[in-house]
Structures are given as structure tokens and as C-alpha cells.
């Protein structure tokens, strides 16, 4: 499926800045027609062979540059329920990467040169969102100890409290990434997203970006969702247990009742940079601009700065020596 401009026949892509479909050729907005095709091996626009994996749901034709969304990978069992459309466009993503890299003087120049940064690509990462109705029943005994001095005597007062909590928690859309390609720790660091911007899926949001279908079923990832829900529940409970000197938990029971799952796509800008035989993977949250990744550093630049610093020190020492001679 491709989106063609009614005005000039160019390719329409989703513009995060305009929050609309946009023709990069003639500047038309929201004037597209859909051209569909069952063919997944060659480009609908130019016929060139398409390079796709078993999971690709959307990609760019390397021959004509048109963006294709594969119907059978966004329909049936693969129909996303929700999508969080890109909020940050390519130019902004490039700017964020450059600004970040410039803060470290040892990053090789080519990392943030236009030619390299322009290879940054937007991708929709598949997620499962879990809903839970949770109940947390918690019992403990808490001690409050107070000491004070009066005259020449020290007093200690110990009060013991019975702590009983019963908390209902409604977990709405706990995200767990369902992509093999994206490392779990990277996606966890990429959070938080503002999930209130999630909207009903439509293929047009994918035009201009790469996409993948989920690699795991919701059952396969449920353990991770439960771990997250447990962590958040513990935190919520702990936040209510303040002011005690010590707490002795007598019983606790967290009951997580699944109440739904949603297949969702979240936006990520990805920049791969190869340096000294290593690939540096760099990511920008496509909604918030948050950066995740390791910056490459140049040994040569470090040496150069070291030599310059030594040189400055020598010159300064020499001048000081001259000055002392004069005095
Ligand atoms: Zn056009
Ligand atoms: Zn093509």
C-alpha cells in the first residue's frame, strides 16, 4: 500500500510537524489516494525488488524512495489496535542527535556530520500494552520510636501501630516491547511515552517510516508485564508507609487480574554509526526526543587535546620563567 499525491503523483508521507499527510514534492496536505497491492517482493511504485524480513510491515524502496506498507502485516492477526504517531520529525531528530554529540568534545566529527546523521530512520516498534485490575492487601506492624532528654535523664517512647492497607490499582496500558530487534533495556530506557496520545491505528501513520510486526505473542511477554505491575504496586504501597522507624511485614498479597491487551506501535528514531569496527546504536524517542545510546569517542582526538594541553602548559611555563628572569 502506498499513498500518492492527488495533485502531483508524488508520495505522501505522514508529517509529525503538520500532523497530517504531506507531499514532499509539491507541498500538498491531506490530498492522497491509496494504491494497494498484494505483492510484497517488488515496489508498487517502480517495480524494483524490495528488501524485507519476515517481520517487516513498512519500509522504503531503495530505488525510488517511496514508502510502502504491507497490508497483510497490518491486518488480520497483525492489525495494531493503537498507534502513537511520530511527534518529532526527521530534521528535529537530527538536530537532537547533533546537539547531544557536540557536548562531548571527543566524539568524532563524522558522527554528527550531515551526511551521516541523514541516515537516521524512523521506526514503529511493536508493543503489547497490558491492562490489569489489581488488588494489594498488605498487613504489617510499624514502630515509631521517639527519644528525648529531660534533666539528666534520657527517655525513649516506643509506639507500635498495626498497618492495614487494601489498595485497588487500575493498570491501564502497561507497555512491553514485542520486538526481537530492539533490545529490552533500550526500550525500557526510552520510556516514558505520553500514552494519552495513543490513537486508533490507521496505515497512513506508517507512511514515511519503517515498521515491524510483533515477534512475541502477549502470552510470551506477560511475565515482563506482571513484573512491571508488581514493581509499580510495591512503589505505590511503599509511598503510603511513611513516618515509621521500622516496619515488619506480616502478610502481603498482590492479585493481578488481566483485563485486556492492546497491540500498539510506538515511534523511535534510530541512528546506526559504524566506528573502528563497532556499530554504535543511537535512539531518539519519536514523541519526547529522549536520547538513548552510547557515543563513540575518538582516541586520536583525545591525543590531540592532550598534546594541545601539554603545549599550552609548556608555553605558559616558559613565559612564567621569562617573567621571573626579568624580575
Ligand atoms: Zn504532490
Ligand atoms: Zn520503488
PDB file of C-alpha atoms and ligand atoms in Angstrom:
ATOM      1  CA  UNK A   1       0.000   0.000   0.000  1.00  0.00           C
ATOM      2  CA  UNK A   2       1.361   3.410  -0.931  1.00  0.00           C
ATOM      3  CA  UNK A   3      -0.119   6.886  -0.551  1.00  0.00           C
ATOM      4  CA  UNK A   4       0.062   9.006  -3.704  1.00  0.00           C
ATOM      5  CA  UNK A   5      -0.467  12.731  -4.015  1.00  0.00           C
ATOM      6  CA  UNK A   6      -3.649  13.630  -5.943  1.00  0.00           C
ATOM      7  CA  UNK A   7      -2.010  16.825  -7.063  1.00  0.00           C
ATOM      8  CA  UNK A   8       1.366  15.720  -8.496  1.00  0.00           C
ATOM      9  CA  UNK A   9       1.525  11.919  -8.199  1.00  0.00           C
ATOM     10  CA  UNK A  10       4.363  12.105  -5.633  1.00  0.00           C
ATOM     11  CA  UNK A  11       4.479  10.038  -2.444  1.00  0.00           C
ATOM     12  CA  UNK A  12       2.566  11.340   0.581  1.00  0.00           C
ATOM     13  CA  UNK A  13       4.148  10.760   3.985  1.00  0.00           C
ATOM     14  CA  UNK A  14       2.855  11.397   7.482  1.00  0.00           C
ATOM     15  CA  UNK A  15       4.326  14.694   8.703  1.00  0.00           C
ATOM     16  CA  UNK A  16       4.844  14.852  12.501  1.00  0.00           C
ATOM     17  CA  UNK A  17       5.085  18.653  12.331  1.00  0.00           C
ATOM     18  CA  UNK A  18       1.835  19.091  10.388  1.00  0.00           C
ATOM     19  CA  UNK A  19       0.118  16.098  11.997  1.00  0.00           C
ATOM     20  CA  UNK A  20      -1.204  15.386   8.520  1.00  0.00           C
ATOM     21  CA  UNK A  21      -0.280  13.664   5.266  1.00  0.00           C
ATOM     22  CA  UNK A  22       2.163  15.755   3.302  1.00  0.00           C
ATOM     23  CA  UNK A  23       3.615  15.650  -0.224  1.00  0.00           C
ATOM     24  CA  UNK A  24       7.336  16.391  -0.060  1.00  0.00           C
ATOM     25  CA  UNK A  25       7.270  17.101  -3.785  1.00  0.00           C
ATOM     26  CA  UNK A  26       4.520  19.738  -4.171  1.00  0.00           C
ATOM     27  CA  UNK A  27       3.661  20.557  -0.560  1.00  0.00           C
ATOM     28  CA  UNK A  28       0.027  19.360  -0.753  1.00  0.00           C
ATOM     29  CA  UNK A  29      -1.562  18.401   2.548  1.00  0.00           C
ATOM     30  CA  UNK A  30      -4.075  15.555   3.053  1.00  0.00           C
ATOM     31  CA  UNK A  31      -4.732  15.029  -0.661  1.00  0.00           C
ATOM     32  CA  UNK A  32      -3.835  11.373  -1.026  1.00  0.00           C
ATOM     33  CA  UNK A  33      -5.114   8.284  -2.798  1.00  0.00           C
ATOM     34  CA  UNK A  34      -4.248   4.781  -1.658  1.00  0.00           C
ATOM     35  CA  UNK A  35      -2.679   2.389  -4.141  1.00  0.00           C
ATOM     36  CA  UNK A  36      -2.866  -1.192  -2.902  1.00  0.00           C
ATOM     37  CA  UNK A  37      -1.040  -4.329  -3.954  1.00  0.00           C
ATOM     38  CA  UNK A  38      -0.715  -7.874  -2.613  1.00  0.00           C
ATOM     39  CA  UNK A  39       2.809  -8.024  -3.944  1.00  0.00           C
ATOM     40  CA  UNK A  40       5.449  -7.982  -1.207  1.00  0.00           C
ATOM     41  CA  UNK A  41       8.521  -8.667  -3.271  1.00  0.00           C
ATOM     42  CA  UNK A  42       8.608  -5.667  -5.596  1.00  0.00           C
ATOM     43  CA  UNK A  43       7.873  -1.960  -5.239  1.00  0.00           C
ATOM     44  CA  UNK A  44       4.312  -0.895  -6.139  1.00  0.00           C
ATOM     45  CA  UNK A  45       5.652   2.380  -7.478  1.00  0.00           C
ATOM     46  CA  UNK A  46       8.691   1.381  -9.575  1.00  0.00           C
ATOM     47  CA  UNK A  47       8.812  -2.429  -9.649  1.00  0.00           C
ATOM     48  CA  UNK A  48      12.280  -2.670  -8.070  1.00  0.00           C
ATOM     49  CA  UNK A  49      12.798  -5.673  -5.736  1.00  0.00           C
ATOM     50  CA  UNK A  50      12.023  -4.879  -2.070  1.00  0.00           C
ATOM     51  CA  UNK A  51      14.323  -5.976   0.738  1.00  0.00           C
ATOM     52  CA  UNK A  52      12.125  -7.161   3.573  1.00  0.00           C
ATOM     53  CA  UNK A  53      12.438  -9.554   6.512  1.00  0.00           C
ATOM     54  CA  UNK A  54       9.807 -11.915   7.931  1.00  0.00           C
ATOM     55  CA  UNK A  55       8.726  -9.124  10.279  1.00  0.00           C
ATOM     56  CA  UNK A  56       8.812  -6.008   8.065  1.00  0.00           C
ATOM     57  CA  UNK A  57       5.449  -4.242   7.947  1.00  0.00           C
ATOM     58  CA  UNK A  58       6.575  -0.982   6.322  1.00  0.00           C
ATOM     59  CA  UNK A  59       9.738   0.142   4.568  1.00  0.00           C
ATOM     60  CA  UNK A  60      11.264   2.430   1.977  1.00  0.00           C
ATOM     61  CA  UNK A  61      12.043   1.389  -1.592  1.00  0.00           C
ATOM     62  CA  UNK A  62      15.772   1.951  -2.025  1.00  0.00           C
ATOM     63  CA  UNK A  63      15.295   2.539  -5.714  1.00  0.00           C
ATOM     64  CA  UNK A  64      12.550   5.200  -5.919  1.00  0.00           C
ATOM     65  CA  UNK A  65      12.338   6.244  -2.259  1.00  0.00           C
ATOM     66  CA  UNK A  66       8.623   5.512  -1.934  1.00  0.00           C
ATOM     67  CA  UNK A  67       7.256   4.230   1.375  1.00  0.00           C
ATOM     68  CA  UNK A  68       5.262   1.017   1.295  1.00  0.00           C
ATOM     69  CA  UNK A  69       3.070  -0.520   3.978  1.00  0.00           C
ATOM     70  CA  UNK A  70       2.384  -4.232   3.582  1.00  0.00           C
ATOM     71  CA  UNK A  71      -1.345  -4.875   4.003  1.00  0.00           C
ATOM     72  CA  UNK A  72      -1.073  -8.427   5.273  1.00  0.00           C
ATOM     73  CA  UNK A  73       1.283  -7.235   8.034  1.00  0.00           C
ATOM     74  CA  UNK A  74      -1.126  -4.577   9.311  1.00  0.00           C
ATOM     75  CA  UNK A  75      -4.315  -6.626   9.044  1.00  0.00           C
ATOM     76  CA  UNK A  76      -5.852  -9.811  10.494  1.00  0.00           C
ATOM     77  CA  UNK A  77      -3.850 -11.044  13.492  1.00  0.00           C
ATOM     78  CA  UNK A  78      -1.359  -8.231  12.862  1.00  0.00           C
ATOM     79  CA  UNK A  79      -3.814  -5.325  12.989  1.00  0.00           C
ATOM     80  CA  UNK A  80      -2.436  -2.848  15.516  1.00  0.00           C
ATOM     81  CA  UNK A  81      -5.107  -1.591  17.903  1.00  0.00           C
ATOM     82  CA  UNK A  82      -3.300   1.642  18.662  1.00  0.00           C
ATOM     83  CA  UNK A  83      -0.503   3.802  17.319  1.00  0.00           C
ATOM     84  CA  UNK A  84       1.417   6.650  18.870  1.00  0.00           C
ATOM     85  CA  UNK A  85       2.162   8.844  15.841  1.00  0.00           C
ATOM     86  CA  UNK A  86       5.600  10.422  15.490  1.00  0.00           C
ATOM     87  CA  UNK A  87       5.699  13.863  17.118  1.00  0.00           C
ATOM     88  CA  UNK A  88       9.328  14.562  16.220  1.00  0.00           C
ATOM     89  CA  UNK A  89      10.201  14.783  12.534  1.00  0.00           C
ATOM     90  CA  UNK A  90      13.454  13.779  10.886  1.00  0.00           C
ATOM     91  CA  UNK A  91      15.056  17.253  10.910  1.00  0.00           C
ATOM     92  CA  UNK A  92      14.311  17.671  14.601  1.00  0.00           C
ATOM     93  CA  UNK A  93      15.669  14.181  15.360  1.00  0.00           C
ATOM     94  CA  UNK A  94      18.896  15.045  13.503  1.00  0.00           C
ATOM     95  CA  UNK A  95      19.194  18.289  15.455  1.00  0.00           C
ATOM     96  CA  UNK A  96      18.746  16.446  18.778  1.00  0.00           C
ATOM     97  CA  UNK A  97      21.486  13.930  17.882  1.00  0.00           C
ATOM     98  CA  UNK A  98      23.891  16.667  16.758  1.00  0.00           C
ATOM     99  CA  UNK A  99      23.311  18.819  19.837  1.00  0.00           C
ATOM    100  CA  UNK A 100      23.841  15.832  22.098  1.00  0.00           C
ATOM    101  CA  UNK A 101      27.043  14.703  20.344  1.00  0.00           C
ATOM    102  CA  UNK A 102      28.567  18.190  20.345  1.00  0.00           C
ATOM    103  CA  UNK A 103      28.508  18.222  24.141  1.00  0.00           C
ATOM    104  CA  UNK A 104      31.291  15.622  24.129  1.00  0.00           C
ATOM    105  CA  UNK A 105      34.448  17.038  22.505  1.00  0.00           C
ATOM    106  CA  UNK A 106      35.883  13.566  21.851  1.00  0.00           C
ATOM    107  CA  UNK A 107      33.043  12.441  19.571  1.00  0.00           C
ATOM    108  CA  UNK A 108      34.395  12.074  16.009  1.00  0.00           C
ATOM    109  CA  UNK A 109      33.136  14.840  13.736  1.00  0.00           C
ATOM    110  CA  UNK A 110      31.622  12.449  11.188  1.00  0.00           C
ATOM    111  CA  UNK A 111      29.177  11.187  13.856  1.00  0.00           C
ATOM    112  CA  UNK A 112      27.261  14.422  13.661  1.00  0.00           C
ATOM    113  CA  UNK A 113      28.121  15.416  10.095  1.00  0.00           C
ATOM    114  CA  UNK A 114      25.097  15.946   7.838  1.00  0.00           C
ATOM    115  CA  UNK A 115      25.969  13.055   5.541  1.00  0.00           C
ATOM    116  CA  UNK A 116      25.906  10.506   8.379  1.00  0.00           C
ATOM    117  CA  UNK A 117      23.113  11.904  10.535  1.00  0.00           C
ATOM    118  CA  UNK A 118      20.882  11.971   7.469  1.00  0.00           C
ATOM    119  CA  UNK A 119      20.802   8.141   7.600  1.00  0.00           C
ATOM    120  CA  UNK A 120      18.649   8.322  10.755  1.00  0.00           C
ATOM    121  CA  UNK A 121      15.422   6.427  10.168  1.00  0.00           C
ATOM    122  CA  UNK A 122      12.064   6.437  11.877  1.00  0.00           C
ATOM    123  CA  UNK A 123      10.620   3.149  13.004  1.00  0.00           C
ATOM    124  CA  UNK A 124       7.428   1.977  14.671  1.00  0.00           C
ATOM    125  CA  UNK A 125       8.320  -0.563  17.349  1.00  0.00           C
ATOM    126  CA  UNK A 126       5.658  -3.171  18.187  1.00  0.00           C
ATOM    127  CA  UNK A 127       4.458  -3.252  21.800  1.00  0.00           C
ATOM    128  CA  UNK A 128       1.889  -5.119  23.825  1.00  0.00           C
ATOM    129  CA  UNK A 129       0.008  -2.970  26.310  1.00  0.00           C
ATOM    130  CA  UNK A 130      -1.401  -4.801  29.312  1.00  0.00           C
ATOM    131  CA  UNK A 131      -4.343  -3.759  31.472  1.00  0.00           C
ATOM    132  CA  UNK A 132      -4.755  -5.154  34.983  1.00  0.00           C
ATOM    133  CA  UNK A 133      -7.271  -4.752  37.771  1.00  0.00           C
ATOM    134  CA  UNK A 134      -5.029  -5.137  40.787  1.00  0.00           C
ATOM    135  CA  UNK A 135      -5.740  -5.532  44.468  1.00  0.00           C
ATOM    136  CA  UNK A 136      -2.971  -5.243  47.009  1.00  0.00           C
ATOM    137  CA  UNK A 137      -3.705  -6.454  50.518  1.00  0.00           C
ATOM    138  CA  UNK A 138      -0.977  -5.559  52.967  1.00  0.00           C
ATOM    139  CA  UNK A 139      -0.534  -6.007  56.724  1.00  0.00           C
ATOM    140  CA  UNK A 140       2.389  -5.060  58.910  1.00  0.00           C
ATOM    141  CA  UNK A 141       3.318  -3.749  62.281  1.00  0.00           C
ATOM    142  CA  UNK A 142       5.131  -0.437  62.417  1.00  0.00           C
ATOM    143  CA  UNK A 143       7.211   1.061  65.180  1.00  0.00           C
ATOM    144  CA  UNK A 144       7.668   4.729  65.938  1.00  0.00           C
ATOM    145  CA  UNK A 145      10.474   5.425  68.384  1.00  0.00           C
ATOM    146  CA  UNK A 146      10.985   8.831  69.967  1.00  0.00           C
ATOM    147  CA  UNK A 147      13.815   9.705  72.370  1.00  0.00           C
ATOM    148  CA  UNK A 148      14.316  12.892  74.316  1.00  0.00           C
ATOM    149  CA  UNK A 149      16.342  14.198  77.236  1.00  0.00           C
ATOM    150  CA  UNK A 150      14.813  15.903  80.232  1.00  0.00           C
ATOM    151  CA  UNK A 151      17.076  16.965  83.103  1.00  0.00           C
ATOM    152  CA  UNK A 152      19.766  14.317  83.224  1.00  0.00           C
ATOM    153  CA  UNK A 153      17.531  11.505  82.066  1.00  0.00           C
ATOM    154  CA  UNK A 154      17.011  10.139  78.558  1.00  0.00           C
ATOM    155  CA  UNK A 155      13.532   8.888  77.730  1.00  0.00           C
ATOM    156  CA  UNK A 156      12.503   6.536  74.946  1.00  0.00           C
ATOM    157  CA  UNK A 157       8.940   6.115  73.799  1.00  0.00           C
ATOM    158  CA  UNK A 158       8.057   3.205  71.527  1.00  0.00           C
ATOM    159  CA  UNK A 159       4.659   3.147  69.861  1.00  0.00           C
ATOM    160  CA  UNK A 160       3.517   0.123  67.903  1.00  0.00           C
ATOM    161  CA  UNK A 161       0.950   0.504  65.121  1.00  0.00           C
ATOM    162  CA  UNK A 162      -0.962  -2.046  63.184  1.00  0.00           C
ATOM    163  CA  UNK A 163      -0.711  -1.185  59.481  1.00  0.00           C
ATOM    164  CA  UNK A 164      -3.517  -2.494  57.293  1.00  0.00           C
ATOM    165  CA  UNK A 165      -3.837  -1.456  53.681  1.00  0.00           C
ATOM    166  CA  UNK A 166      -6.105  -2.619  50.932  1.00  0.00           C
ATOM    167  CA  UNK A 167      -5.411  -0.892  47.685  1.00  0.00           C
ATOM    168  CA  UNK A 168      -7.205  -1.200  44.336  1.00  0.00           C
ATOM    169  CA  UNK A 169      -4.966  -0.284  41.423  1.00  0.00           C
ATOM    170  CA  UNK A 170      -6.129   0.086  37.843  1.00  0.00           C
ATOM    171  CA  UNK A 171      -3.250  -0.511  35.440  1.00  0.00           C
ATOM    172  CA  UNK A 172      -4.052   0.976  32.059  1.00  0.00           C
ATOM    173  CA  UNK A 173      -1.698   0.100  29.160  1.00  0.00           C
ATOM    174  CA  UNK A 174       1.499  -1.176  30.741  1.00  0.00           C
ATOM    175  CA  UNK A 175       3.910  -1.343  27.794  1.00  0.00           C
ATOM    176  CA  UNK A 176       6.240  -4.254  26.969  1.00  0.00           C
ATOM    177  CA  UNK A 177       8.131  -4.198  23.688  1.00  0.00           C
ATOM    178  CA  UNK A 178       7.433  -7.109  21.378  1.00  0.00           C
ATOM    179  CA  UNK A 179      10.381  -6.733  19.024  1.00  0.00           C
ATOM    180  CA  UNK A 180      13.416  -9.029  18.911  1.00  0.00           C
ATOM    181  CA  UNK A 181      15.424  -6.367  17.107  1.00  0.00           C
ATOM    182  CA  UNK A 182      15.036  -3.720  19.797  1.00  0.00           C
ATOM    183  CA  UNK A 183      16.891  -4.554  22.977  1.00  0.00           C
ATOM    184  CA  UNK A 184      14.609  -4.624  26.038  1.00  0.00           C
ATOM    185  CA  UNK A 185      16.868  -2.350  28.072  1.00  0.00           C
ATOM    186  CA  UNK A 186      16.927   0.252  25.278  1.00  0.00           C
ATOM    187  CA  UNK A 187      13.139   0.319  25.054  1.00  0.00           C
ATOM    188  CA  UNK A 188      12.784   0.462  28.845  1.00  0.00           C
ATOM    189  CA  UNK A 189      15.130   3.471  28.888  1.00  0.00           C
ATOM    190  CA  UNK A 190      13.183   5.070  26.047  1.00  0.00           C
ATOM    191  CA  UNK A 191      10.173   5.402  28.365  1.00  0.00           C
ATOM    192  CA  UNK A 192       8.239   7.304  29.388  1.00  0.00           C
ATOM    193  CA  UNK A 193       5.964   7.992  26.457  1.00  0.00           C
ATOM    194  CA  UNK A 194       2.827  10.047  26.946  1.00  0.00           C
ATOM    195  CA  UNK A 195       0.287   7.337  26.254  1.00  0.00           C
ATOM    196  CA  UNK A 196      -2.617   9.773  26.184  1.00  0.00           C
ATOM    197  CA  UNK A 197      -1.524  10.494  22.583  1.00  0.00           C
ATOM    198  CA  UNK A 198      -2.243   6.882  21.531  1.00  0.00           C
ATOM    199  CA  UNK A 199      -4.809   6.821  18.792  1.00  0.00           C
ATOM    200  CA  UNK A 200      -6.687   4.239  16.719  1.00  0.00           C
ATOM    201  CA  UNK A 201      -4.366   2.685  14.159  1.00  0.00           C
ATOM    202  CA  UNK A 202      -4.523   3.688  10.504  1.00  0.00           C
ATOM    203  CA  UNK A 203      -1.871   2.640   7.931  1.00  0.00           C
ATOM    204  CA  UNK A 204      -1.245   6.247   6.828  1.00  0.00           C
ATOM    205  CA  UNK A 205       0.673   6.936  10.069  1.00  0.00           C
ATOM    206  CA  UNK A 206       3.308   4.463   8.821  1.00  0.00           C
ATOM    207  CA  UNK A 207       3.975   6.219   5.506  1.00  0.00           C
ATOM    208  CA  UNK A 208       7.473   7.700   5.799  1.00  0.00           C
ATOM    209  CA  UNK A 209       8.686   5.185   8.378  1.00  0.00           C
ATOM    210  CA  UNK A 210       9.810   1.597   8.835  1.00  0.00           C
ATOM    211  CA  UNK A 211       7.645  -0.826  10.741  1.00  0.00           C
ATOM    212  CA  UNK A 212       7.720  -4.315  12.177  1.00  0.00           C
ATOM    213  CA  UNK A 213       5.085  -6.755  13.343  1.00  0.00           C
ATOM    214  CA  UNK A 214       5.281  -8.204  16.846  1.00  0.00           C
ATOM    215  CA  UNK A 215       7.754 -11.060  17.292  1.00  0.00           C
ATOM    216  CA  UNK A 216       6.149 -12.330  20.505  1.00  0.00           C
ATOM    217  CA  UNK A 217       2.567 -13.097  21.456  1.00  0.00           C
ATOM    218  CA  UNK A 218       1.033 -11.369  24.514  1.00  0.00           C
ATOM    219  CA  UNK A 219       1.291 -14.652  26.492  1.00  0.00           C
ATOM    220  CA  UNK A 220       5.027 -14.888  25.874  1.00  0.00           C
ATOM    221  CA  UNK A 221       5.604 -11.431  27.329  1.00  0.00           C
ATOM    222  CA  UNK A 222       3.092 -11.490  30.158  1.00  0.00           C
ATOM    223  CA  UNK A 223       5.735 -12.268  32.778  1.00  0.00           C
ATOM    224  CA  UNK A 224       7.509  -8.993  31.994  1.00  0.00           C
ATOM    225  CA  UNK A 225       4.231  -7.093  32.249  1.00  0.00           C
ATOM    226  CA  UNK A 226       3.492  -8.733  35.625  1.00  0.00           C
ATOM    227  CA  UNK A 227       6.974  -7.837  36.880  1.00  0.00           C
ATOM    228  CA  UNK A 228       6.366  -4.224  35.894  1.00  0.00           C
ATOM    229  CA  UNK A 229       2.930  -4.164  37.528  1.00  0.00           C
ATOM    230  CA  UNK A 230       4.400  -5.700  40.699  1.00  0.00           C
ATOM    231  CA  UNK A 231       7.196  -3.131  40.797  1.00  0.00           C
ATOM    232  CA  UNK A 232       4.752  -0.222  40.423  1.00  0.00           C
ATOM    233  CA  UNK A 233       2.403  -1.711  43.054  1.00  0.00           C
ATOM    234  CA  UNK A 234       5.279  -2.060  45.546  1.00  0.00           C
ATOM    235  CA  UNK A 235       6.214   1.545  44.921  1.00  0.00           C
ATOM    236  CA  UNK A 236       2.635   2.785  45.401  1.00  0.00           C
ATOM    237  CA  UNK A 237       2.344   0.799  48.627  1.00  0.00           C
ATOM    238  CA  UNK A 238       5.724   1.971  49.955  1.00  0.00           C
ATOM    239  CA  UNK A 239       4.739   5.578  49.312  1.00  0.00           C
ATOM    240  CA  UNK A 240       1.951   5.171  51.890  1.00  0.00           C
ATOM    241  CA  UNK A 241       4.260   3.684  54.541  1.00  0.00           C
ATOM    242  CA  UNK A 242       5.990   6.786  55.799  1.00  0.00           C
ATOM    243  CA  UNK A 243       6.876   8.034  59.258  1.00  0.00           C
ATOM    244  CA  UNK A 244       7.759   4.685  60.864  1.00  0.00           C
ATOM    245  CA  UNK A 245      11.129   3.906  62.420  1.00  0.00           C
ATOM    246  CA  UNK A 246      10.803   0.288  61.315  1.00  0.00           C
ATOM    247  CA  UNK A 247       8.204  -1.905  59.639  1.00  0.00           C
ATOM    248  CA  UNK A 248       7.704  -5.620  59.971  1.00  0.00           C
ATOM    249  CA  UNK A 249       5.542  -7.027  57.173  1.00  0.00           C
ATOM    250  CA  UNK A 250       3.261  -9.806  58.365  1.00  0.00           C
ATOM    251  CA  UNK A 251       1.395 -10.582  55.139  1.00  0.00           C
ATOM    252  CA  UNK A 252       1.021  -9.219  51.635  1.00  0.00           C
ATOM    253  CA  UNK A 253      -0.915 -10.397  48.668  1.00  0.00           C
ATOM    254  CA  UNK A 254      -0.967  -8.767  45.258  1.00  0.00           C
ATOM    255  CA  UNK A 255      -3.687 -10.024  42.966  1.00  0.00           C
ATOM    256  CA  UNK A 256      -3.260  -9.036  39.316  1.00  0.00           C
ATOM    257  CA  UNK A 257      -6.328  -9.695  37.198  1.00  0.00           C
ATOM    258  CA  UNK A 258      -5.640  -9.239  33.459  1.00  0.00           C
ATOM    259  CA  UNK A 259      -8.327  -7.068  31.876  1.00  0.00           C
ATOM    260  CA  UNK A 260      -7.098  -6.647  28.313  1.00  0.00           C
ATOM    261  CA  UNK A 261      -4.155  -6.318  25.919  1.00  0.00           C
ATOM    262  CA  UNK A 262      -3.614  -3.896  23.063  1.00  0.00           C
ATOM    263  CA  UNK A 263      -1.175  -4.309  20.193  1.00  0.00           C
ATOM    264  CA  UNK A 264       0.420  -0.876  19.741  1.00  0.00           C
ATOM    265  CA  UNK A 265       3.121   0.826  17.688  1.00  0.00           C
ATOM    266  CA  UNK A 266       5.476   3.356  19.288  1.00  0.00           C
ATOM    267  CA  UNK A 267       7.761   5.778  17.427  1.00  0.00           C
ATOM    268  CA  UNK A 268      11.581   5.627  17.596  1.00  0.00           C
ATOM    269  CA  UNK A 269      14.289   7.322  15.524  1.00  0.00           C
ATOM    270  CA  UNK A 270      17.253   5.026  15.010  1.00  0.00           C
ATOM    271  CA  UNK A 271      20.788   6.030  14.066  1.00  0.00           C
ATOM    272  CA  UNK A 272      23.469   3.404  13.488  1.00  0.00           C
ATOM    273  CA  UNK A 273      27.018   4.652  13.307  1.00  0.00           C
ATOM    274  CA  UNK A 274      29.959   2.417  12.496  1.00  0.00           C
ATOM    275  CA  UNK A 275      33.302   3.398  14.005  1.00  0.00           C
ATOM    276  CA  UNK A 276      36.531   1.426  14.498  1.00  0.00           C
ATOM    277  CA  UNK A 277      34.789  -1.842  13.713  1.00  0.00           C
ATOM    278  CA  UNK A 278      31.945  -1.247  16.170  1.00  0.00           C
ATOM    279  CA  UNK A 279      28.335  -0.295  15.480  1.00  0.00           C
ATOM    280  CA  UNK A 280      27.067   2.401  17.819  1.00  0.00           C
ATOM    281  CA  UNK A 281      23.295   2.289  18.115  1.00  0.00           C
ATOM    282  CA  UNK A 282      21.629   5.522  18.935  1.00  0.00           C
ATOM    283  CA  UNK A 283      17.918   6.117  19.533  1.00  0.00           C
ATOM    284  CA  UNK A 284      15.649   9.122  19.931  1.00  0.00           C
ATOM    285  CA  UNK A 285      12.158   8.768  21.371  1.00  0.00           C
ATOM    286  CA  UNK A 286       9.927   9.802  18.434  1.00  0.00           C
ATOM    287  CA  UNK A 287       7.481  11.556  20.750  1.00  0.00           C
ATOM    288  CA  UNK A 288       9.557  13.152  23.518  1.00  0.00           C
ATOM    289  CA  UNK A 289      13.060  13.456  21.993  1.00  0.00           C
ATOM    290  CA  UNK A 290      14.666  11.497  24.840  1.00  0.00           C
ATOM    291  CA  UNK A 291      18.020  10.014  23.794  1.00  0.00           C
ATOM    292  CA  UNK A 292      19.315   6.507  24.494  1.00  0.00           C
ATOM    293  CA  UNK A 293      22.696   5.249  23.293  1.00  0.00           C
ATOM    294  CA  UNK A 294      26.438   5.257  23.683  1.00  0.00           C
ATOM    295  CA  UNK A 295      28.555   7.912  21.982  1.00  0.00           C
ATOM    296  CA  UNK A 296      31.707   6.876  20.130  1.00  0.00           C
ATOM    297  CA  UNK A 297      34.890   8.658  21.192  1.00  0.00           C
ATOM    298  CA  UNK A 298      37.995   9.176  19.100  1.00  0.00           C
ATOM    299  CA  UNK A 299      41.399   8.151  20.513  1.00  0.00           C
ATOM    300  CA  UNK A 300      43.079  10.499  18.048  1.00  0.00           C
ATOM    301  CA  UNK A 301      41.021  13.476  19.284  1.00  0.00           C
ATOM    302  CA  UNK A 302      41.899  12.638  22.884  1.00  0.00           C
ATOM    303  CA  UNK A 303      45.604  12.522  21.974  1.00  0.00           C
ATOM    304  CA  UNK A 304      45.310  15.795  20.086  1.00  0.00           C
ATOM    305  CA  UNK A 305      43.654  17.554  23.040  1.00  0.00           C
ATOM    306  CA  UNK A 306      46.282  16.090  25.345  1.00  0.00           C
ATOM    307  CA  UNK A 307      49.098  17.404  23.149  1.00  0.00           C
ATOM    308  CA  UNK A 308      47.479  20.831  22.836  1.00  0.00           C
ATOM    309  CA  UNK A 309      47.079  20.957  26.620  1.00  0.00           C
ATOM    310  CA  UNK A 310      50.757  19.944  27.066  1.00  0.00           C
ATOM    311  CA  UNK A 311      51.789  22.558  24.524  1.00  0.00           C
ATOM    312  CA  UNK A 312      49.843  25.302  26.313  1.00  0.00           C
ATOM    313  CA  UNK A 313      51.378  24.225  29.598  1.00  0.00           C
ATOM    314  CA  UNK A 314      54.903  24.393  28.115  1.00  0.00           C
ATOM    315  CA  UNK A 315      54.287  27.850  26.662  1.00  0.00           C
ATOM    316  CA  UNK A 316      52.844  29.073  29.961  1.00  0.00           C
ATOM    317  CA  UNK A 317      55.798  27.621  31.888  1.00  0.00           C
ATOM    318  CA  UNK A 318      58.247  29.265  29.527  1.00  0.00           C
ATOM    319  CA  UNK A 319      56.532  32.667  29.808  1.00  0.00           C
ATOM    320  CA  UNK A 320      56.485  32.406  33.581  1.00  0.00           C
ATOM    321  CA  UNK A 321      60.172  31.506  33.586  1.00  0.00           C
ATOM    322  CA  UNK A 322      60.963  34.512  31.334  1.00  0.00           C
ATOM    323  CA  UNK A 323      58.970  36.773  33.615  1.00  0.00           C
ATOM    324  CA  UNK A 324      60.851  35.563  36.683  1.00  0.00           C
ATOM    325  CA  UNK A 325      64.154  36.134  34.885  1.00  0.00           C
ATOM    326  CA  UNK A 326      63.153  39.721  34.124  1.00  0.00           C
ATOM    327  CA  UNK A 327      62.056  40.372  37.678  1.00  0.00           C
TER     328      UNK A 327
HETATM  329 ZN1  LIG B   1       2.261  16.379  -4.624  1.00  0.00          ZN
HETATM  330 ZN1  LIG B   2      10.306   1.867  -5.825  1.00  0.00          ZN
END
